[in-house]
Coordinates of C-alpha atoms in Angstrom, one line a residue:
Chain W
X1 CA -3.3 1.6 7.2
X2 CA -3.4 3.8 4.2
X3 CA -0.3 4.1 2.0
X4 CA 1.0 6.8 -0.3
X5 CA 1.9 5.0 -3.5
X6 CA 3.8 6.4 -6.5
X7 CA 3.7 4.6 -9.8
X8 CA 5.9 5.4 -12.7
X9 CA 4.2 5.6 -16.1
X10 CA 5.9 5.3 -19.4
X11 CA 4.9 5.8 -23.0
X12 CA 6.2 3.6 -25.8
X13 CA 5.9 3.6 -29.6
X14 CA 3.7 0.9 -31.0
X15 CA 6.5 -1.5 -31.9
X16 CA 4.5 -3.2 -34.7
X17 CA 4.6 0.1 -36.5
X18 CA 8.3 0.9 -36.0
X19 CA 9.9 0.2 -39.4
X20 CA 13.3 1.1 -40.8
X21 CA 13.4 3.8 -43.4
X22 CA 14.1 1.8 -46.6
X23 CA 16.9 4.2 -47.8
X24 CA 18.7 4.9 -44.5
X25 CA 17.8 1.9 -42.3
X26 CA 16.9 4.3 -39.5
X27 CA 13.7 3.6 -37.6
X28 CA 10.7 5.9 -38.2
X29 CA 10.0 6.4 -34.5
X30 CA 8.9 10.0 -34.6
X31 CA 5.9 9.3 -36.8
X32 CA 4.7 6.3 -34.7
X33 CA 1.9 6.9 -32.2
X34 CA 2.8 6.4 -28.5
X35 CA 0.8 4.3 -26.1
X36 CA 0.8 3.2 -22.5
X37 CA 3.9 1.1 -22.0
X38 CA 3.1 -2.6 -21.1
X39 CA 5.2 -3.1 -17.9
X40 CA 4.2 0.3 -16.4
X41 CA 0.6 -0.7 -17.0
X42 CA 1.2 -3.8 -14.9
X43 CA 2.8 -1.5 -12.3
X44 CA -0.3 0.8 -12.3
X45 CA -2.5 -2.2 -11.8
X46 CA -0.4 -3.3 -8.9
X47 CA -0.5 0.2 -7.4
X48 CA -4.3 0.4 -7.7
X49 CA -4.7 -3.1 -6.2
X50 CA -2.6 -2.1 -3.2
X51 CA -4.7 1.0 -2.7
X52 CA -7.9 -1.1 -2.9
X53 CA -6.5 -3.5 -0.4
X54 CA -5.0 -1.2 2.2
X55 CA -6.4 2.3 1.4
X56 CA -4.3 5.3 0.4
X57 CA -3.6 7.3 -2.7
X58 CA -1.8 6.5 -6.0
X59 CA 0.2 9.3 -7.7
X60 CA 1.4 8.6 -11.3
X61 CA 4.6 10.2 -12.6
X62 CA 5.5 10.1 -16.2
X63 CA 8.6 11.5 -17.9
X64 CA 7.5 11.6 -21.5
X65 CA 6.5 13.7 -24.4
X66 CA 3.8 16.3 -25.0
X67 CA 1.3 13.4 -25.6
X68 CA 2.1 11.7 -22.3
X69 CA -1.1 13.0 -20.8
X70 CA -2.9 10.3 -22.7
X71 CA -1.1 7.5 -21.0
X72 CA -1.7 9.2 -17.7
X73 CA -5.4 9.4 -18.4
X74 CA -5.5 5.7 -19.1
X75 CA -3.8 5.2 -15.7
X76 CA -6.4 7.5 -14.1
X77 CA -9.1 5.3 -15.6
X78 CA -7.6 2.3 -14.0
X79 CA -7.7 4.0 -10.7
X80 CA -4.6 6.1 -10.3
X81 CA -5.7 9.2 -8.4
X82 CA -3.5 12.1 -9.6
X83 CA -0.5 12.6 -11.8
X84 CA 2.5 14.6 -12.8
X85 CA 3.6 14.6 -16.4
X86 CA 7.1 15.8 -17.0
X87 CA 8.0 16.6 -20.6
X88 CA 11.5 16.5 -22.0
X89 CA 12.1 12.7 -22.3
X90 CA 15.5 12.1 -23.9
X91 CA 14.9 8.7 -25.3
X92 CA 16.5 5.6 -24.0
X93 CA 18.9 7.2 -21.5
X94 CA 18.3 5.6 -18.1
X95 CA 20.7 7.9 -16.1
X96 CA 18.9 11.0 -17.3
X97 CA 15.4 9.5 -16.7
X98 CA 16.4 8.2 -13.3
X99 CA 17.8 11.6 -12.3
X100 CA 14.7 13.5 -13.3
X101 CA 12.3 11.0 -11.7
X102 CA 14.4 10.8 -8.5
X103 CA 14.2 14.6 -8.1
X104 CA 10.4 14.6 -8.5
X105 CA 9.9 11.6 -6.2
X106 CA 11.8 13.3 -3.4
X107 CA 9.2 16.1 -3.4
X108 CA 6.3 13.7 -2.9
X109 CA 5.9 11.9 0.4
X110 CA 5.5 8.2 -0.3
X111 CA 5.8 4.7 1.1
X112 CA 6.2 2.8 -2.1
X113 CA 7.5 3.6 -5.6
X114 CA 6.2 1.1 -8.1
X115 CA 7.5 0.6 -11.7
X116 CA 8.0 -2.1 -14.3
X117 CA 11.2 -4.1 -14.0
X118 CA 12.2 -3.4 -17.6
X119 CA 10.2 -1.5 -20.2
X120 CA 8.8 -3.3 -23.2
X121 CA 10.5 -1.0 -25.7
X122 CA 14.0 -0.3 -24.4
X123 CA 14.2 -3.0 -21.6
X124 CA 17.5 -1.8 -20.1
X125 CA 16.3 -2.8 -16.6
X126 CA 18.5 -0.1 -15.2
X127 CA 15.9 2.3 -13.8
X128 CA 14.8 0.5 -10.6
X129 CA 18.4 0.1 -9.3
X130 CA 19.4 3.6 -10.3
X131 CA 16.4 5.1 -8.5
X132 CA 17.0 2.9 -5.5
X133 CA 20.6 4.2 -5.3
X134 CA 19.6 7.8 -5.9
X135 CA 16.7 7.8 -3.4
X136 CA 18.6 5.6 -0.8
X137 CA 15.6 3.3 -0.6
X138 CA 15.8 -0.5 -0.8
X139 CA 14.9 -2.1 -4.1
X140 CA 12.5 -5.0 -3.9
X141 CA 12.9 -6.1 -7.5
X142 CA 11.1 -8.3 -10.0
X143 CA 8.0 -8.7 -7.9
X144 CA 5.4 -11.4 -8.5
X145 CA 3.4 -10.3 -5.5
X146 CA 3.5 -7.5 -3.0
X147 CA 2.1 -7.2 0.5
X148 CA 2.5 -4.3 2.9
X149 CA 2.4 -4.3 6.7
X150 CA 3.9 -2.5 9.6
X151 CA 6.1 -0.2 7.7
X152 CA 7.6 -2.9 5.5
X153 CA 6.9 -4.7 2.2
X154 CA 7.0 -8.4 1.6
X155 CA 7.7 -9.3 -2.0
X156 CA 7.9 -12.6 -3.8
X157 CA 10.5 -12.0 -6.4
X158 CA 11.3 -13.9 -9.5
X159 CA 14.9 -14.9 -10.1
X160 CA 16.4 -17.0 -12.9
X161 CA 16.3 -20.3 -11.1
X162 CA 14.1 -19.8 -8.1
X163 CA 11.8 -17.4 -6.4
X164 CA 12.6 -15.5 -3.2
X165 CA 10.4 -14.1 -0.6
X166 CA 12.1 -10.9 0.7
X167 CA 11.2 -8.1 3.1
X168 CA 12.3 -4.5 3.1
X169 CA 11.5 -1.4 5.1
X170 CA 9.4 1.3 3.6
X171 CA 9.8 3.6 1.8
X172 CA 10.9 1.2 -0.8
X173 CA 11.3 0.9 -4.6
X174 CA 9.4 -2.1 -6.0
X175 CA 9.7 -3.2 -9.6
X176 CA 7.1 -5.6 -10.9
X177 CA 7.3 -8.4 -13.5
X178 CA 4.8 -8.9 -16.3
X179 CA 3.3 -11.9 -14.5
X180 CA 2.2 -10.0 -11.4
X181 CA -1.3 -9.3 -12.6
X182 CA -3.6 -8.8 -15.6
X183 CA -4.3 -5.1 -16.0
X184 CA -7.9 -4.2 -15.9
X185 CA -10.0 -2.8 -18.7
X186 CA -11.6 0.2 -17.1
X187 CA -15.4 0.6 -17.4
X188 CA -16.7 3.6 -19.4
X189 CA -17.7 5.6 -16.4
X190 CA -14.1 5.5 -15.1
X191 CA -12.8 6.5 -18.4
X192 CA -15.0 9.5 -18.5
X193 CA -14.1 10.4 -14.9
X194 CA -10.4 10.1 -15.7
X195 CA -10.5 13.5 -17.4
X196 CA -11.4 15.3 -14.2
X197 CA -8.5 13.9 -12.1
X198 CA -5.7 16.4 -11.3
X199 CA -2.8 16.3 -13.7
X200 CA 0.3 18.6 -13.4
X201 CA 2.4 19.4 -16.4
X202 CA 6.1 20.2 -15.8
X203 CA 9.3 20.4 -17.9
X204 CA 12.5 18.6 -17.2
X205 CA 15.8 20.4 -17.4
X206 CA 17.7 19.0 -20.3
X207 CA 20.7 16.9 -19.2
X208 CA 23.9 15.6 -20.6
X209 CA 24.2 12.1 -21.8
X210 CA 26.9 9.7 -20.8
X211 CA 26.9 8.0 -24.1
X212 CA 26.3 8.7 -27.8
X213 CA 24.4 6.6 -30.2
X214 CA 26.7 6.0 -33.2
X215 CA 24.1 4.2 -35.3
X216 CA 20.7 2.7 -34.8
X217 CA 19.7 0.6 -37.8
X218 CA 17.9 -2.5 -38.7
X219 CA 20.5 -5.3 -38.4
X220 CA 21.3 -7.1 -41.6
X221 CA 19.3 -10.3 -41.6
X222 CA 21.6 -13.3 -42.1
X223 CA 18.8 -15.8 -42.2
X224 CA 18.3 -18.0 -45.2
X225 CA 14.5 -17.7 -45.2
X226 CA 13.9 -20.8 -47.3
X227 CA 10.2 -21.2 -47.5
X228 CA 8.5 -24.6 -48.2
X229 CA 4.9 -24.4 -48.9
X230 CA 4.6 -28.1 -49.7
X231 CA 5.5 -30.0 -46.5
X232 CA 5.9 -33.4 -48.3
X233 CA 8.8 -31.9 -50.3
X234 CA 9.9 -29.4 -47.6
X235 CA 10.3 -31.9 -44.7
X236 CA 13.0 -34.1 -46.3
X237 CA 14.9 -31.0 -47.5
X238 CA 14.7 -29.4 -44.1
X239 CA 16.0 -32.6 -42.4
X240 CA 18.9 -32.6 -44.8
X241 CA 19.6 -29.0 -44.1
X242 CA 19.6 -29.3 -40.3
X243 CA 21.4 -32.7 -40.1
X244 CA 24.6 -31.1 -38.9
X245 CA 22.9 -29.2 -36.2
X246 CA 21.2 -32.3 -34.8
X247 CA 24.1 -34.7 -34.9
Chain A
X1 CA 21.5 15.8 -7.9
X2 CA 22.0 17.9 -10.9
X3 CA 25.6 17.0 -10.6
X4 CA 24.6 13.4 -11.0
X5 CA 22.8 14.0 -14.2
X6 CA 25.5 16.2 -15.7
X7 CA 28.4 14.3 -14.1
X8 CA 31.8 15.6 -15.2
X9 CA 33.7 13.6 -17.7
X10 CA 37.0 12.1 -16.5
X11 CA 40.0 14.3 -17.2
X12 CA 42.4 11.6 -18.3
X13 CA 40.7 8.6 -19.9
X14 CA 44.1 7.2 -20.5
X15 CA 44.5 6.7 -16.7
X16 CA 41.8 4.1 -16.9
X17 CA 43.1 0.7 -18.1
X18 CA 42.2 -2.9 -18.3
X19 CA 39.0 -4.9 -18.6
X20 CA 36.8 -5.8 -15.6
X21 CA 34.2 -8.5 -15.7
X22 CA 31.9 -9.4 -12.9
X23 CA 31.6 -13.1 -12.2
X24 CA 28.0 -14.0 -11.3
X25 CA 27.9 -16.8 -8.7
X26 CA 25.5 -18.5 -6.4
X27 CA 26.2 -20.6 -3.4
X28 CA 29.9 -20.9 -4.3
X29 CA 29.3 -21.8 -7.9
X30 CA 30.1 -19.7 -11.0
X31 CA 27.1 -19.3 -13.2
X32 CA 27.2 -19.6 -16.9
X33 CA 26.9 -15.8 -17.5
X34 CA 30.2 -15.5 -15.5
X35 CA 31.9 -17.7 -18.0
X36 CA 30.4 -15.8 -20.9
X37 CA 31.8 -12.6 -19.5
X38 CA 35.3 -14.2 -19.2
X39 CA 35.0 -15.1 -22.9
X40 CA 34.0 -11.6 -24.0
X41 CA 36.5 -9.9 -21.6
X42 CA 39.4 -12.0 -22.8
X43 CA 38.7 -11.1 -26.4
X44 CA 38.7 -7.4 -25.6
X45 CA 41.8 -7.5 -23.4
X46 CA 43.8 -9.3 -26.1
X47 CA 42.7 -6.8 -28.7
X48 CA 44.1 -3.8 -26.8
X49 CA 46.9 -5.7 -25.0
X50 CA 45.5 -5.1 -21.6
X51 CA 44.7 -7.3 -18.6
X52 CA 41.5 -9.1 -17.8
X53 CA 40.4 -8.6 -14.2
X54 CA 37.6 -10.9 -12.8
X55 CA 35.6 -9.5 -9.9
X56 CA 34.4 -12.3 -7.7
X57 CA 32.4 -11.8 -4.6
X58 CA 30.8 -14.6 -2.5
X59 CA 31.4 -17.2 0.1
X60 CA 33.8 -19.7 -1.5
X61 CA 35.8 -17.4 -3.6
X62 CA 39.1 -19.3 -3.6
X63 CA 37.5 -22.4 -5.1
X64 CA 35.6 -20.3 -7.7
X65 CA 38.8 -18.5 -8.5
X66 CA 40.4 -21.8 -9.5
X67 CA 37.7 -22.4 -12.0
X68 CA 37.8 -18.8 -13.3
X69 CA 41.5 -19.1 -13.7
X70 CA 41.1 -22.3 -15.8
X71 CA 39.4 -20.2 -18.5
X72 CA 42.3 -17.8 -18.6
X73 CA 42.3 -14.4 -16.9
X74 CA 45.1 -12.2 -15.6
X75 CA 43.9 -11.0 -12.2
X76 CA 41.1 -12.1 -9.8
X77 CA 39.9 -9.5 -7.4
X78 CA 38.0 -11.3 -4.7
X79 CA 36.1 -10.5 -1.6
X80 CA 35.0 -13.4 0.6
X81 CA 32.7 -13.8 3.5
X82 CA 30.2 -16.4 4.6
X83 CA 27.7 -13.5 4.7
X84 CA 28.1 -13.1 1.0
X85 CA 26.9 -16.5 -0.1
X86 CA 23.8 -14.9 -1.4
X87 CA 23.8 -11.8 -3.6
X88 CA 23.1 -8.9 -1.2
X89 CA 22.6 -5.6 -3.0
X90 CA 24.4 -3.1 -0.7
X91 CA 27.5 -5.0 0.4
X92 CA 28.0 -6.4 -3.1
X93 CA 27.6 -2.9 -4.6
X94 CA 30.0 -1.4 -2.0
X95 CA 32.7 -4.0 -2.6
X96 CA 32.5 -3.7 -6.4
X97 CA 32.5 0.1 -6.2
X98 CA 35.7 -0.1 -4.1
X99 CA 37.4 -2.3 -6.6
X100 CA 36.4 0.1 -9.4
X101 CA 37.6 3.2 -7.6
X102 CA 40.9 1.5 -6.7
X103 CA 41.8 -0.1 -10.0
X104 CA 40.2 2.4 -12.4
X105 CA 39.2 0.0 -15.2
X106 CA 38.6 1.3 -18.7
X107 CA 35.8 -1.2 -19.3
X108 CA 33.5 -3.1 -16.9
X109 CA 31.2 -5.8 -18.2
X110 CA 28.4 -7.3 -16.1
X111 CA 25.9 -9.9 -17.2
X112 CA 22.3 -8.6 -17.6
X113 CA 20.9 -11.1 -15.1
X114 CA 18.4 -9.9 -12.4
X115 CA 21.2 -9.4 -9.9
X116 CA 23.7 -8.1 -12.5
X117 CA 21.3 -5.4 -13.5
X118 CA 20.8 -4.4 -9.9
X119 CA 24.5 -4.2 -9.4
X120 CA 25.4 -2.4 -12.7
X121 CA 22.8 0.3 -12.2
X122 CA 24.1 1.2 -8.8
X123 CA 27.8 1.2 -9.8
X124 CA 26.8 3.5 -12.7
X125 CA 25.4 5.9 -10.2
X126 CA 28.1 5.7 -7.6
X127 CA 31.0 5.8 -10.0
X128 CA 29.4 8.3 -12.3
X129 CA 29.8 6.0 -15.3
X130 CA 27.7 5.4 -18.4
X131 CA 26.2 2.0 -18.8
X132 CA 24.9 0.5 -22.0
X133 CA 22.3 -2.1 -21.0
X134 CA 21.5 -5.6 -22.4
X135 CA 24.1 -5.7 -25.2
X136 CA 24.2 -8.5 -27.7
X137 CA 27.4 -7.5 -29.4
X138 CA 30.5 -6.1 -27.7
X139 CA 33.7 -4.9 -29.2
X140 CA 36.5 -2.5 -28.6
X141 CA 38.2 0.0 -30.9
X142 CA 41.9 -0.8 -30.9
X143 CA 43.3 2.7 -31.3
X144 CA 40.9 4.6 -29.0
X145 CA 40.1 1.8 -26.5
X146 CA 36.5 2.9 -26.8
X147 CA 33.9 0.2 -26.1
X148 CA 31.5 -0.5 -28.9
X149 CA 28.4 -1.7 -27.2
X150 CA 25.5 -2.9 -29.4
X151 CA 22.0 -3.3 -28.1
X152 CA 18.7 -4.2 -29.8
X153 CA 16.1 -1.5 -29.6
X154 CA 12.4 -1.2 -30.5
X155 CA 11.7 -4.8 -30.0
X156 CA 14.7 -6.2 -31.6
X157 CA 14.0 -4.5 -34.9
X158 CA 17.0 -2.2 -34.6
X159 CA 20.5 -2.5 -33.3
X160 CA 22.0 0.6 -31.7
X161 CA 25.7 1.0 -31.4
X162 CA 26.4 3.1 -28.3
X163 CA 29.7 4.6 -27.4
X164 CA 30.7 6.2 -24.1
X165 CA 33.5 8.6 -25.0
X166 CA 34.1 10.7 -21.9
X167 CA 33.1 8.8 -18.8
X168 CA 35.0 5.9 -17.2
X169 CA 34.7 3.1 -16.7
X170 CA 32.7 2.3 -19.8
X171 CA 30.1 -0.1 -18.5
X172 CA 27.9 -2.5 -20.3
X173 CA 25.5 -5.3 -19.2
X174 CA 25.5 -8.2 -21.6
X175 CA 22.4 -10.3 -22.3
X176 CA 23.0 -13.6 -20.7
X177 CA 22.9 -16.8 -22.7
X178 CA 24.0 -15.5 -26.0
X179 CA 27.8 -15.3 -25.7
X180 CA 29.8 -18.5 -25.9
X181 CA 31.5 -20.1 -23.0
X182 CA 35.2 -19.9 -23.7
X183 CA 37.5 -23.0 -23.9
X184 CA 39.6 -23.8 -20.9
X185 CA 43.3 -23.0 -21.2
X186 CA 46.1 -25.1 -19.8
X187 CA 48.5 -23.7 -17.3
X188 CA 47.1 -20.2 -17.2
X189 CA 48.9 -17.9 -14.8
X190 CA 46.7 -15.7 -12.8
X191 CA 47.3 -13.3 -10.0
X192 CA 44.9 -13.7 -7.1
X193 CA 44.0 -10.9 -4.8
X194 CA 41.4 -12.3 -2.5
X195 CA 40.4 -10.5 0.7
X196 CA 38.4 -11.8 3.6
X197 CA 35.9 -9.1 4.4
X198 CA 33.5 -8.4 7.2
X199 CA 30.0 -7.5 6.2
X200 CA 28.5 -4.5 8.0
X201 CA 25.0 -5.8 9.0
X202 CA 23.7 -2.2 8.8
X203 CA 24.1 -2.5 5.0
X204 CA 21.6 -5.3 4.8
X205 CA 18.4 -3.4 4.1
X206 CA 16.5 -6.5 3.0
X207 CA 15.8 -9.8 4.7
X208 CA 15.6 -12.9 2.6
X209 CA 12.7 -14.8 4.2
X210 CA 12.6 -18.0 2.1
X211 CA 13.7 -19.5 -1.2
X212 CA 11.2 -21.3 -3.4
X213 CA 12.9 -23.6 -5.8
X214 CA 11.6 -23.4 -9.3
X215 CA 11.3 -26.5 -11.3
X216 CA 14.4 -25.4 -13.2
X217 CA 14.8 -26.7 -16.6
X218 CA 17.9 -25.2 -18.1
X219 CA 17.2 -24.6 -21.8
X220 CA 20.3 -22.5 -22.2
X221 CA 22.7 -25.4 -22.5
X222 CA 20.7 -27.4 -25.0
X223 CA 21.9 -27.9 -28.5
X224 CA 18.4 -28.2 -29.8
X225 CA 15.3 -26.4 -28.5
X226 CA 11.8 -27.2 -29.9
X227 CA 9.3 -24.7 -28.8
X228 CA 5.5 -24.6 -29.0
X229 CA 3.2 -21.7 -29.3
X230 CA -0.6 -21.0 -29.5
X231 CA -0.6 -22.4 -33.1
X232 CA -0.5 -25.8 -31.5
X233 CA -4.2 -25.3 -30.8
X234 CA -4.4 -27.3 -27.6
X235 CA -2.2 -28.2 -24.7
X236 CA -2.1 -31.9 -25.7
X237 CA -0.2 -30.9 -28.8
X238 CA 2.9 -30.3 -26.7
X239 CA 3.3 -34.1 -26.8
X240 CA 4.1 -33.7 -30.5
X241 CA 6.7 -31.0 -29.6
X242 CA 8.2 -33.3 -27.0
X243 CA 8.4 -36.2 -29.4
X244 CA 10.3 -34.1 -31.9
X245 CA 12.6 -32.7 -29.2
X246 CA 13.4 -36.2 -27.9
X247 CA 14.1 -37.5 -31.4
X248 CA 16.8 -34.7 -31.7
X249 CA 18.1 -35.0 -28.1
X250 CA 16.7 -31.6 -27.5
X251 CA 14.6 -29.8 -24.9
X252 CA 11.1 -28.4 -25.0
X253 CA 10.6 -24.6 -25.0
X254 CA 7.4 -22.6 -25.1
X255 CA 6.1 -19.1 -26.0
X256 CA 4.8 -17.0 -23.2
X257 CA 1.0 -17.3 -24.0
X258 CA 1.2 -21.1 -23.7
X259 CA 2.7 -20.7 -20.3
X260 CA 0.2 -18.1 -19.3
X261 CA -2.6 -20.5 -20.2
X262 CA -1.0 -23.3 -18.3
X263 CA -0.4 -25.5 -21.3
X264 CA 3.1 -26.0 -20.0
X265 CA 5.0 -24.8 -17.0
X266 CA 6.7 -21.4 -16.9
X267 CA 10.2 -22.8 -16.7
X268 CA 10.0 -23.9 -20.4
X269 CA 9.3 -20.3 -21.5
X270 CA 11.7 -18.7 -24.0
X271 CA 11.9 -15.0 -24.4
X272 CA 12.2 -11.7 -22.6
X273 CA 10.5 -12.9 -19.4
X274 CA 11.8 -16.5 -19.9
X275 CA 15.1 -17.9 -20.9
X276 CA 17.5 -16.8 -23.6
X277 CA 18.7 -19.6 -25.7
X278 CA 21.4 -20.1 -28.3
X279 CA 21.1 -23.6 -29.6
X280 CA 22.5 -25.0 -32.8
X281 CA 18.9 -25.5 -33.9
X282 CA 15.7 -23.8 -32.7
X283 CA 12.4 -25.1 -33.9
X284 CA 9.4 -22.7 -33.5
X285 CA 6.2 -24.6 -33.8
X286 CA 3.1 -22.5 -34.2
X287 CA 4.8 -19.4 -32.8
X288 CA 3.9 -16.1 -34.4
X289 CA 7.1 -14.4 -33.4
X290 CA 6.2 -11.6 -31.0
X291 CA 9.3 -9.5 -30.3
X292 CA 9.4 -10.7 -26.7
X293 CA 9.8 -14.2 -28.0
X294 CA 12.3 -13.2 -30.7
X295 CA 14.5 -11.7 -27.9
X296 CA 15.0 -15.1 -26.4
X297 CA 15.9 -17.1 -29.5
X298 CA 17.2 -14.9 -32.3
X299 CA 20.9 -15.7 -31.7
X300 CA 20.2 -19.4 -32.4
X301 CA 22.5 -20.8 -35.1
X302 CA 19.7 -22.3 -37.2
X303 CA 16.0 -21.5 -37.0
X304 CA 13.3 -23.7 -38.4
X305 CA 9.7 -22.5 -38.1
X306 CA 6.5 -24.2 -38.8
X307 CA 3.4 -22.0 -39.0
X308 CA 0.2 -22.1 -41.0
X309 CA 0.1 -18.3 -41.3
X310 CA 2.3 -17.4 -44.3
X311 CA 2.8 -13.9 -43.0
X312 CA 4.0 -15.0 -39.5
X313 CA 6.6 -12.6 -38.1
X314 CA 8.8 -15.5 -37.0
X315 CA 9.6 -16.2 -40.7
X316 CA 11.8 -13.1 -40.8
X317 CA 14.0 -14.7 -38.2
X318 CA 14.1 -18.2 -39.7
X319 CA 16.4 -20.1 -42.0
X320 CA 13.8 -22.7 -42.9
X321 CA 10.1 -22.3 -43.0
X322 CA 7.4 -24.8 -43.4
X323 CA 4.0 -23.3 -44.1
X324 CA 1.4 -25.7 -42.8
X325 CA -0.5 -26.8 -39.7
X326 CA 2.0 -27.8 -37.0
X327 CA -0.1 -30.7 -36.0
X328 CA 0.4 -32.2 -39.4
X329 CA 4.0 -31.2 -39.8
X330 CA 5.4 -32.3 -36.4
X331 CA 4.6 -36.0 -36.7
X332 CA 5.8 -36.1 -40.3
X333 CA 9.0 -34.3 -39.4
X334 CA 9.7 -36.6 -36.4
X335 CA 9.2 -39.6 -38.7
X336 CA 11.6 -38.1 -41.3
X337 CA 14.3 -37.5 -38.7
X338 CA 13.9 -41.1 -37.4
X339 CA 14.3 -42.3 -41.0
X340 CA 17.3 -40.1 -41.5
X341 CA 19.0 -41.3 -38.3
X342 CA 18.4 -44.9 -39.2
X343 CA 19.9 -44.5 -42.6
X344 CA 22.8 -42.5 -41.2
X345 CA 23.6 -45.1 -38.5
X346 CA 23.5 -47.9 -41.1
X347 CA 25.9 -46.0 -43.4
X348 CA 28.4 -45.4 -40.6
X349 CA 28.3 -49.1 -39.6
X350 CA 29.0 -50.1 -43.2
X351 CA 31.8 -47.7 -43.7
X352 CA 33.5 -48.8 -40.5
X353 CA 33.3 -52.5 -41.4

């Protein structure tokens, strides 16, 4: 039975390139290139694998910036069929993001909404639950595997001290863990074909924020950073230094 | 839905009083994050002279309430039913929402565990509250009673301080494993309001089919954690890590790639997708220091790292750094600690005689 699958795509700055401005301590995020966020890449892979197994169609939705089409094209190359890019991302603001995405998702018939369980750059982990609440669809969270059958989804989910197998009725929101799969490297032909897949561009209505960021700066490092390049000298000194901690 | 995004601010923030904390429990036992929340909540409550309310939902609430009370809190709001032994999203969310709407707390803290996130995100939607997620520092401004919630951003490289000025309650989820468990207090008086509830089966939208126990190694309680990374070069080198850990009465941790490659089981993994630890000493052996790993160990009291790469990112988060091949350093370090312990034991024997 074919399934209509929605996958949420995110962009993130290349974290290795985010550096605090030396004079203000504020990160230089605006000048850093954006890429396909890690967890949503795993979600895209999971979505495409479900399509390959059961048949159906995968629609990507991305709330991002003007350059978000690039991430969507990467998702296309992996096998996502069509996409909606909504510009007007307001940074790490899960309530706003969830509101905009829920509005859009409601207009697209679907059986499953897939997403990462927490993004690699802001990792609030708030979006799956908020979307589940706003859409009124059950959340099968932190999936390590997903199987669909007879209008329901069976998910093996990862908890802190155990794994649980759970079942929920479709339509459902499913968030995936990083361990669920290894995202594919698309072949060149698919990368070329990705440019021809349908992509809609839309704009989000700006919304209010529930909170204000008072500051966002590199924390003061309180580490001693004592470096020993000669282990024969360093080891005895380190042992002396850590003796309290290991008593 | 637009109303949800642009939810109206509360008219009188001063009507919202006291500190709520959610006590995570499983099968009738309070989990460590629950105790961490009592610690944080108590500190905030004392600072603004308000009460600490513990929200406790589960099957053996009365017994857990005794334990919670022993750490010192003012009120326990409980809902008890055999059907609530396991965390069930909808009934749990509904009960917590009722408590929030009835008691109007100024602040509500929930641990950022898997279930805690599920719960917090829903309460934020249903109660039209702002939530600052995954905080690592939490404080309150005495005069304004505004929550100062600090969360790392951009891969731990930045710390954002986030305030929620107009909406109530001010919610935050707190990263589990990094706040200390408070001391128990003698003879604490605590008001208990525990209700027996009936769970509406229609609210149960998911079935739990089976539990699969993980080989759970709790790294979070360890005083010393010695972790290995790809710099070990081969799975067999984890033996060296283990020897050092044993010598210091510690436990063995690991970076994600080593678990991915099957060098060690997943339950040893430290970091964003593993456990968060806060030992007195963390030893990073051959770990480069990817942000996902840093997230799980950066609140350790002391960090020693051993890496042959003198530009390893982990060095920024370390107190002591030994630049060399871990396979050489580990045995030497283990020997040195043995030697130190022997000398130390002898000395104490002498001084006591």
